[in-house]
Amino acid sequence: MSSEIFDVLVIGGGISGLSAGNYLFDHNVKNFLILEARDRVGGRTCTIDYNQHAVDVGGAYVGPFQNRILRLAREFNVRTYRVHYKGKNTLTLSDGRRSVYKGIIPTSVGIFSLLDVNYILCRTQELCEQISNQAPWSNEALSAKYDKMTVEDWLQTLGETEEAKELYRSAARTILCVEPSEASMLAWLSTVNNGLGIMRLCEVENGAQERKFRGGSQQISNHLRAKLGTDRVLLNHAVKQVQWSPTGELVKVTCANNQEYTCRHLIIALAPSLYKTIEFEPELPEKKREATERMYMGSIIKTITIYDRPYWKEKNFSGITFDTSHVANPVIFTYDDSFEEDRFYAIMGFIVADSSRQWSKMTREERRQAVCKQYARAFDCNDMITGCQEYIEQDWSAEKFSGGCYADIMPKEVLSSLREQLWVPCGNNGQLVFAGTELATRFSGYMDGAVQAGERAAFEILTKYLKVNGEHLSLTWVDEEPVDPREECRSPDITKLMYGPSKIEMLLPKASTVKTLLKVASLALVGLTAVFIKSRYF
């Protein structure tokens, strides 16, 4: 047992916990430790080596306005590169129909389905802008209505064509990693709001998937550990017990390796669903316990299928496939994962939600074969079966210290019930403070959200509780970190945060309205024709 009393201990050496430590370090607080359960840092980011090329099997994508993670990347001279998205995309519907389209919206579906998709997306954007990213429950009327229904419930009341509903379900699955019937509509709107719009979340160009980091995303965590010092970031230190007192001053932490540490403040940089993996004495307050009992991680198997040649590019395909067949095919969505400079050619595919749960019961080889066959059909290229050099996958639901990815989701009536209690520290002097990407008010579920939540937790301790010296009292918190003029990953319009459907798209009518107008126009035409014939011949 260490006899030293630390100012701060941090549970979790993912991006959020490391960012908390980095904020303390940069503000001259050096008496802290970060305790990481794994034998590596990075949490839900994980980069492996394949023939001297970095392959991200965890969180990887970054886009405009994710300024905190981009700031860290600049500090460590980690550059970004654009994800390839130009060319033809493919769509496979649940009935097996395959079509080709360009852009983010599959225009290959019928005109009424296309109008329906547009209407649903526009109403999503319209609703998300009515809530606050800081306090999504604060719109009481909207909160009361939409936290009592799931995304699927809402979709059934609004969607008019089966094709449109299929497309929207698959988009929601890709973003949440659960079925639309599992997630609260209010929580979904909150996700869209703090992700800066439905198009920002779905797009590549000017979207959250615009770029990746050269050398992989985990290197940012590796750089942070090197900066903070390996003696401050301890690996293989899974925390099993936290002893604290609402009125006391000190917190005692015990690890599974029987190491014990004492601190004045403890930052818990874990997903809320993982709080239950730690024994708290006394128990956490009721609302914190409710979070750990009712929230749970999304289900995802991230796959990278490596080829000897970019077969899809040779046929002018972008590498993007969109599949609404639920579990018939394993992969819901893909991106080109190539890096031309290394002559590395790959397709990244997400197996998510029910598809992940079902396909995880198969063997790795069965999944590999199914994925290759799916790509061969999608890109109309049988060489994508025989030309597969390697198949890499990461089942995050089987990962002990994550329990899933990308982030915790909220079923019905959780967000409006937990409200701000999910964020509130415990103890009369901030003995327990909480971080993790789930608690971010901007880009929750992304690396950028993890940085924000970690830095916010450290800021709270510095300015409200620790007060090591007077300079910390003058610190100010900035919710929207401005775009750095040196940043290469930036929106064409850095003054416009939200990215949703265009003004014209927002004005387009729903499918049933157009059908009614066409019917009325047809009847009017028939009537006018009858009047003309009568006047002419009778």
CSV table of N, CA and C in Angstrom, one decimal, residues 141-224:
chain,number,residue,atom,x,y,z
A,141,ALA,N,-41.6,19.6,-22.3
A,141,ALA,CA,-42.6,19.0,-23.2
A,141,ALA,C,-42.1,18.0,-24.1
A,142,LEU,N,-41.0,18.3,-24.7
A,142,LEU,CA,-40.3,17.4,-25.7
A,142,LEU,C,-39.8,16.2,-24.9
A,143,SER,N,-39.2,16.4,-23.8
A,143,SER,CA,-38.6,15.3,-23.0
A,143,SER,C,-39.7,14.4,-22.5
A,144,ALA,N,-40.8,14.9,-22.1
A,144,ALA,CA,-41.9,14.0,-21.6
A,144,ALA,C,-42.4,13.1,-22.7
A,145,LYS,N,-42.5,13.7,-23.9
A,145,LYS,CA,-43.0,13.0,-25.0
A,145,LYS,C,-42.1,11.9,-25.6
A,146,TYR,N,-40.8,12.3,-25.9
A,146,TYR,CA,-40.0,11.5,-26.7
A,146,TYR,C,-39.1,10.5,-25.8
A,147,ASP,N,-39.1,10.7,-24.5
A,147,ASP,CA,-38.3,9.7,-23.7
A,147,ASP,C,-39.2,8.6,-23.4
A,148,LYS,N,-40.5,8.7,-23.7
A,148,LYS,CA,-41.4,7.6,-23.5
A,148,LYS,C,-41.6,6.7,-24.7
A,149,MET,N,-40.9,7.0,-25.7
A,149,MET,CA,-40.9,6.2,-27.0
A,149,MET,C,-39.5,5.8,-27.4
A,150,THR,N,-39.4,4.7,-28.2
A,150,THR,CA,-38.1,4.4,-28.8
A,150,THR,C,-38.0,5.0,-30.1
A,151,VAL,N,-36.9,4.9,-30.7
A,151,VAL,CA,-36.7,5.4,-32.1
A,151,VAL,C,-37.6,4.7,-33.0
A,152,GLU,N,-37.8,3.4,-32.8
A,152,GLU,CA,-38.7,2.6,-33.6
A,152,GLU,C,-40.1,3.0,-33.5
A,153,ASP,N,-40.6,3.3,-32.3
A,153,ASP,CA,-41.9,3.8,-32.1
A,153,ASP,C,-42.2,5.1,-32.9
A,154,TRP,N,-41.2,6.0,-32.8
A,154,TRP,CA,-41.3,7.2,-33.5
A,154,TRP,C,-41.3,7.0,-35.0
A,155,LEU,N,-40.5,6.1,-35.5
A,155,LEU,CA,-40.3,5.9,-36.9
A,155,LEU,C,-41.6,5.3,-37.5
A,156,GLN,N,-42.3,4.5,-36.7
A,156,GLN,CA,-43.5,3.8,-37.1
A,156,GLN,C,-44.7,4.9,-37.3
A,157,THR,N,-44.6,5.9,-36.4
A,157,THR,CA,-45.7,7.0,-36.5
A,157,THR,C,-45.4,7.9,-37.7
A,158,LEU,N,-44.2,8.0,-38.2
A,158,LEU,CA,-43.8,9.0,-39.2
A,158,LEU,C,-43.6,8.4,-40.6
A,159,GLY,N,-42.9,7.3,-40.6
A,159,GLY,CA,-42.5,6.7,-41.9
A,159,GLY,C,-43.7,6.2,-42.6
A,160,GLU,N,-43.7,6.3,-44.0
A,160,GLU,CA,-44.8,5.9,-44.8
A,160,GLU,C,-44.4,4.8,-45.8
A,161,THR,N,-43.2,4.6,-46.0
A,161,THR,CA,-42.7,3.5,-46.9
A,161,THR,C,-41.8,2.6,-46.2
A,162,GLU,N,-41.8,1.3,-46.5
A,162,GLU,CA,-41.0,0.3,-45.9
A,162,GLU,C,-39.5,0.6,-46.2
A,163,GLU,N,-39.2,1.0,-47.4
A,163,GLU,CA,-37.8,1.2,-47.8
A,163,GLU,C,-37.2,2.3,-47.0
A,164,ALA,N,-38.0,3.4,-46.8
A,164,ALA,CA,-37.5,4.5,-46.0
A,164,ALA,C,-37.2,4.1,-44.6
A,165,LYS,N,-38.1,3.4,-44.0
A,165,LYS,CA,-37.9,2.9,-42.7
A,165,LYS,C,-36.7,2.0,-42.5
A,166,GLU,N,-36.5,1.1,-43.5
A,166,GLU,CA,-35.4,0.3,-43.5
A,166,GLU,C,-34.1,1.1,-43.5
A,167,LEU,N,-34.0,2.1,-44.3
A,167,LEU,CA,-32.8,2.9,-44.4
A,167,LEU,C,-32.5,3.6,-43.1
A,168,TYR,N,-33.6,4.2,-42.5
A,168,TYR,CA,-33.4,4.9,-41.3
A,168,TYR,C,-33.0,4.0,-40.2
A,169,ARG,N,-33.6,2.8,-40.1
A,169,ARG,CA,-33.2,1.9,-39.1
A,169,ARG,C,-31.7,1.5,-39.2
A,170,SER,N,-31.2,1.3,-40.4
A,170,SER,CA,-29.8,0.9,-40.6
A,170,SER,C,-28.9,2.0,-40.2
A,171,ALA,N,-29.3,3.3,-40.5
A,171,ALA,CA,-28.5,4.4,-40.2
A,171,ALA,C,-28.4,4.5,-38.7
A,172,ALA,N,-29.5,4.3,-38.0
A,172,ALA,CA,-29.5,4.4,-36.5
A,172,ALA,C,-28.7,3.3,-35.9
A,173,ARG,N,-28.8,2.1,-36.5
A,173,ARG,CA,-28.0,1.0,-36.0
A,173,ARG,C,-26.5,1.3,-36.1
A,174,THR,N,-26.1,1.8,-37.2
A,174,THR,CA,-24.7,2.1,-37.5
A,174,THR,C,-24.2,3.1,-36.5
A,175,ILE,N,-25.0,4.1,-36.1
A,175,ILE,CA,-24.5,5.2,-35.2
A,175,ILE,C,-24.6,4.7,-33.7
A,176,LEU,N,-25.7,3.9,-33.3
A,176,LEU,CA,-25.9,3.6,-31.9
A,176,LEU,C,-25.4,2.2,-31.6
A,177,CYS,N,-25.3,1.3,-32.6
A,177,CYS,CA,-24.9,-0.1,-32.4
A,177,CYS,C,-25.9,-0.9,-31.6
A,178,VAL,N,-27.2,-0.4,-31.6
A,178,VAL,CA,-28.3,-1.2,-31.0
A,178,VAL,C,-29.4,-1.1,-32.0
A,179,GLU,N,-30.5,-1.9,-31.8
A,179,GLU,CA,-31.7,-1.7,-32.6
A,179,GLU,C,-32.4,-0.5,-32.3
A,180,PRO,N,-33.1,0.1,-33.2
A,180,PRO,CA,-33.9,1.3,-33.0
A,180,PRO,C,-35.0,1.1,-31.9
A,181,SER,N,-35.4,-0.2,-31.7
A,181,SER,CA,-36.4,-0.5,-30.7
A,181,SER,C,-35.8,-0.5,-29.3
A,182,GLU,N,-34.5,-0.3,-29.2
A,182,GLU,CA,-33.9,-0.4,-27.9
A,182,GLU,C,-33.6,1.0,-27.3
A,183,ALA,N,-33.4,2.0,-28.2
A,183,ALA,CA,-33.0,3.3,-27.7
A,183,ALA,C,-34.1,4.3,-27.6
A,184,SER,N,-34.0,5.1,-26.6
A,184,SER,CA,-35.0,6.2,-26.4
A,184,SER,C,-34.9,7.2,-27.5
A,185,MET,N,-36.0,7.7,-27.9
A,185,MET,CA,-36.0,8.7,-29.0
A,185,MET,C,-35.4,10.0,-28.5
A,186,LEU,N,-35.6,10.4,-27.2
A,186,LEU,CA,-35.0,11.6,-26.7
A,186,LEU,C,-33.5,11.4,-26.6
A,187,ALA,N,-33.0,10.3,-26.2
A,187,ALA,CA,-31.5,10.0,-26.2
A,187,ALA,C,-31.0,10.1,-27.6
A,188,TRP,N,-31.7,9.6,-28.6
A,188,TRP,CA,-31.3,9.6,-30.0
A,188,TRP,C,-31.2,11.1,-30.5
A,189,LEU,N,-32.2,11.9,-30.1
A,189,LEU,CA,-32.1,13.3,-30.5
A,189,LEU,C,-31.0,14.0,-29.8
A,190,SER,N,-30.7,13.6,-28.6
A,190,SER,CA,-29.5,14.2,-27.9
A,190,SER,C,-28.2,13.8,-28.6
A,191,THR,N,-28.1,12.6,-29.1
A,191,THR,CA,-26.9,12.1,-29.8
A,191,THR,C,-26.8,13.0,-31.1
A,192,VAL,N,-27.9,13.2,-31.8
A,192,VAL,CA,-27.8,13.9,-33.1
A,192,VAL,C,-27.5,15.4,-32.8
A,193,ASN,N,-28.0,15.9,-31.7
A,193,ASN,CA,-27.8,17.3,-31.4
A,193,ASN,C,-26.3,17.5,-31.0
A,194,ASN,N,-25.8,16.7,-30.1
A,194,ASN,CA,-24.4,17.0,-29.7
A,194,ASN,C,-23.4,16.5,-30.7
A,195,GLY,N,-23.9,15.7,-31.7
A,195,GLY,CA,-23.0,15.4,-32.8
A,195,GLY,C,-23.1,16.4,-34.0
A,196,LEU,N,-23.8,17.5,-33.7
A,196,LEU,CA,-23.9,18.6,-34.7
A,196,LEU,C,-24.7,18.3,-35.9
A,197,GLY,N,-25.7,17.5,-35.8
A,197,GLY,CA,-26.7,17.3,-36.9
A,197,GLY,C,-26.6,16.0,-37.5
A,198,ILE,N,-27.8,15.6,-38.1
A,198,ILE,CA,-27.9,14.2,-38.7
A,198,ILE,C,-27.0,14.0,-39.9
A,199,MET,N,-26.8,15.1,-40.7
A,199,MET,CA,-25.9,14.9,-41.8
A,199,MET,C,-24.4,14.9,-41.4
A,200,ARG,N,-24.1,15.6,-40.3
A,200,ARG,CA,-22.7,15.5,-39.8
A,200,ARG,C,-22.4,14.1,-39.3
A,201,LEU,N,-23.3,13.4,-38.7
A,201,LEU,CA,-23.1,12.1,-38.2
A,201,LEU,C,-23.0,11.1,-39.3
A,202,CYS,N,-23.7,11.3,-40.4
A,202,CYS,CA,-23.8,10.3,-41.5
A,202,CYS,C,-22.7,10.6,-42.6
A,203,GLU,N,-22.3,11.8,-42.8
A,203,GLU,CA,-21.5,12.1,-44.0
A,203,GLU,C,-20.0,11.8,-43.7
A,204,VAL,N,-19.3,11.7,-44.8
A,204,VAL,CA,-17.8,11.6,-44.8
A,204,VAL,C,-17.3,13.0,-45.0
A,205,GLU,N,-17.4,13.6,-46.2
A,205,GLU,CA,-17.0,15.0,-46.4
A,205,GLU,C,-17.8,16.0,-45.5
A,206,ASN,N,-17.0,16.7,-44.7
A,206,ASN,CA,-17.6,17.7,-43.7
A,206,ASN,C,-18.4,16.9,-42.6
A,207,GLY,N,-18.1,15.7,-42.5
A,207,GLY,CA,-18.8,14.9,-41.5
A,207,GLY,C,-17.9,14.2,-40.5
A,208,ALA,N,-18.5,13.5,-39.6
A,208,ALA,CA,-17.7,12.9,-38.5
A,208,ALA,C,-16.8,11.8,-38.9
A,209,GLN,N,-16.9,11.3,-40.2
A,209,GLN,CA,-16.1,10.2,-40.7
A,209,GLN,C,-15.1,10.8,-41.8
A,210,GLU,N,-14.8,12.0,-41.8
A,210,GLU,CA,-14.1,12.6,-42.9
A,210,GLU,C,-12.6,12.1,-42.9
A,211,ARG,N,-12.0,11.9,-41.8
A,211,ARG,CA,-10.6,11.6,-41.7
A,211,ARG,C,-10.2,10.5,-40.7
A,212,LYS,N,-9.0,10.0,-40.8
A,212,LYS,CA,-8.4,9.1,-39.9
A,212,LYS,C,-7.0,9.7,-39.5
A,213,PHE,N,-6.4,9.1,-38.5
A,213,PHE,CA,-5.1,9.5,-38.1
A,213,PHE,C,-4.0,8.6,-38.7
A,214,ARG,N,-3.0,9.3,-39.3
A,214,ARG,CA,-1.9,8.5,-39.9
A,214,ARG,C,-1.2,7.8,-38.7
A,215,GLY,N,-1.0,6.5,-38.8
A,215,GLY,CA,-0.4,5.7,-37.8
A,215,GLY,C,-1.4,5.2,-36.7
A,216,GLY,N,-2.7,5.5,-36.9
A,216,GLY,CA,-3.7,5.0,-36.0
A,216,GLY,C,-4.0,5.9,-34.8
A,217,SER,N,-5.2,5.7,-34.3
A,217,SER,CA,-5.7,6.6,-33.3
A,217,SER,C,-5.1,6.3,-31.9
A,218,GLN,N,-4.7,5.1,-31.6
A,218,GLN,CA,-4.2,4.8,-30.3
A,218,GLN,C,-2.9,5.5,-30.0
A,219,GLN,N,-2.2,5.9,-31.0
A,219,GLN,CA,-0.9,6.6,-30.7
A,219,GLN,C,-1.1,7.9,-29.9
A,220,ILE,N,-2.3,8.5,-30.0
A,220,ILE,CA,-2.5,9.7,-29.2
A,220,ILE,C,-2.5,9.4,-27.7
A,221,SER,N,-3.1,8.3,-27.4
A,221,SER,CA,-3.1,7.8,-26.0
A,221,SER,C,-1.6,7.4,-25.6
A,222,ASN,N,-0.9,6.8,-26.5
A,222,ASN,CA,0.5,6.4,-26.2
A,222,ASN,C,1.3,7.6,-26.0
A,223,HIS,N,1.1,8.7,-26.8
A,223,HIS,CA,1.8,9.9,-26.6
A,223,HIS,C,1.5,10.6,-25.3
A,224,LEU,N,0.2,10.5,-24.9
A,224,LEU,CA,-0.2,11.1,-23.6
A,224,LEU,C,0.5,10.4,-22.5
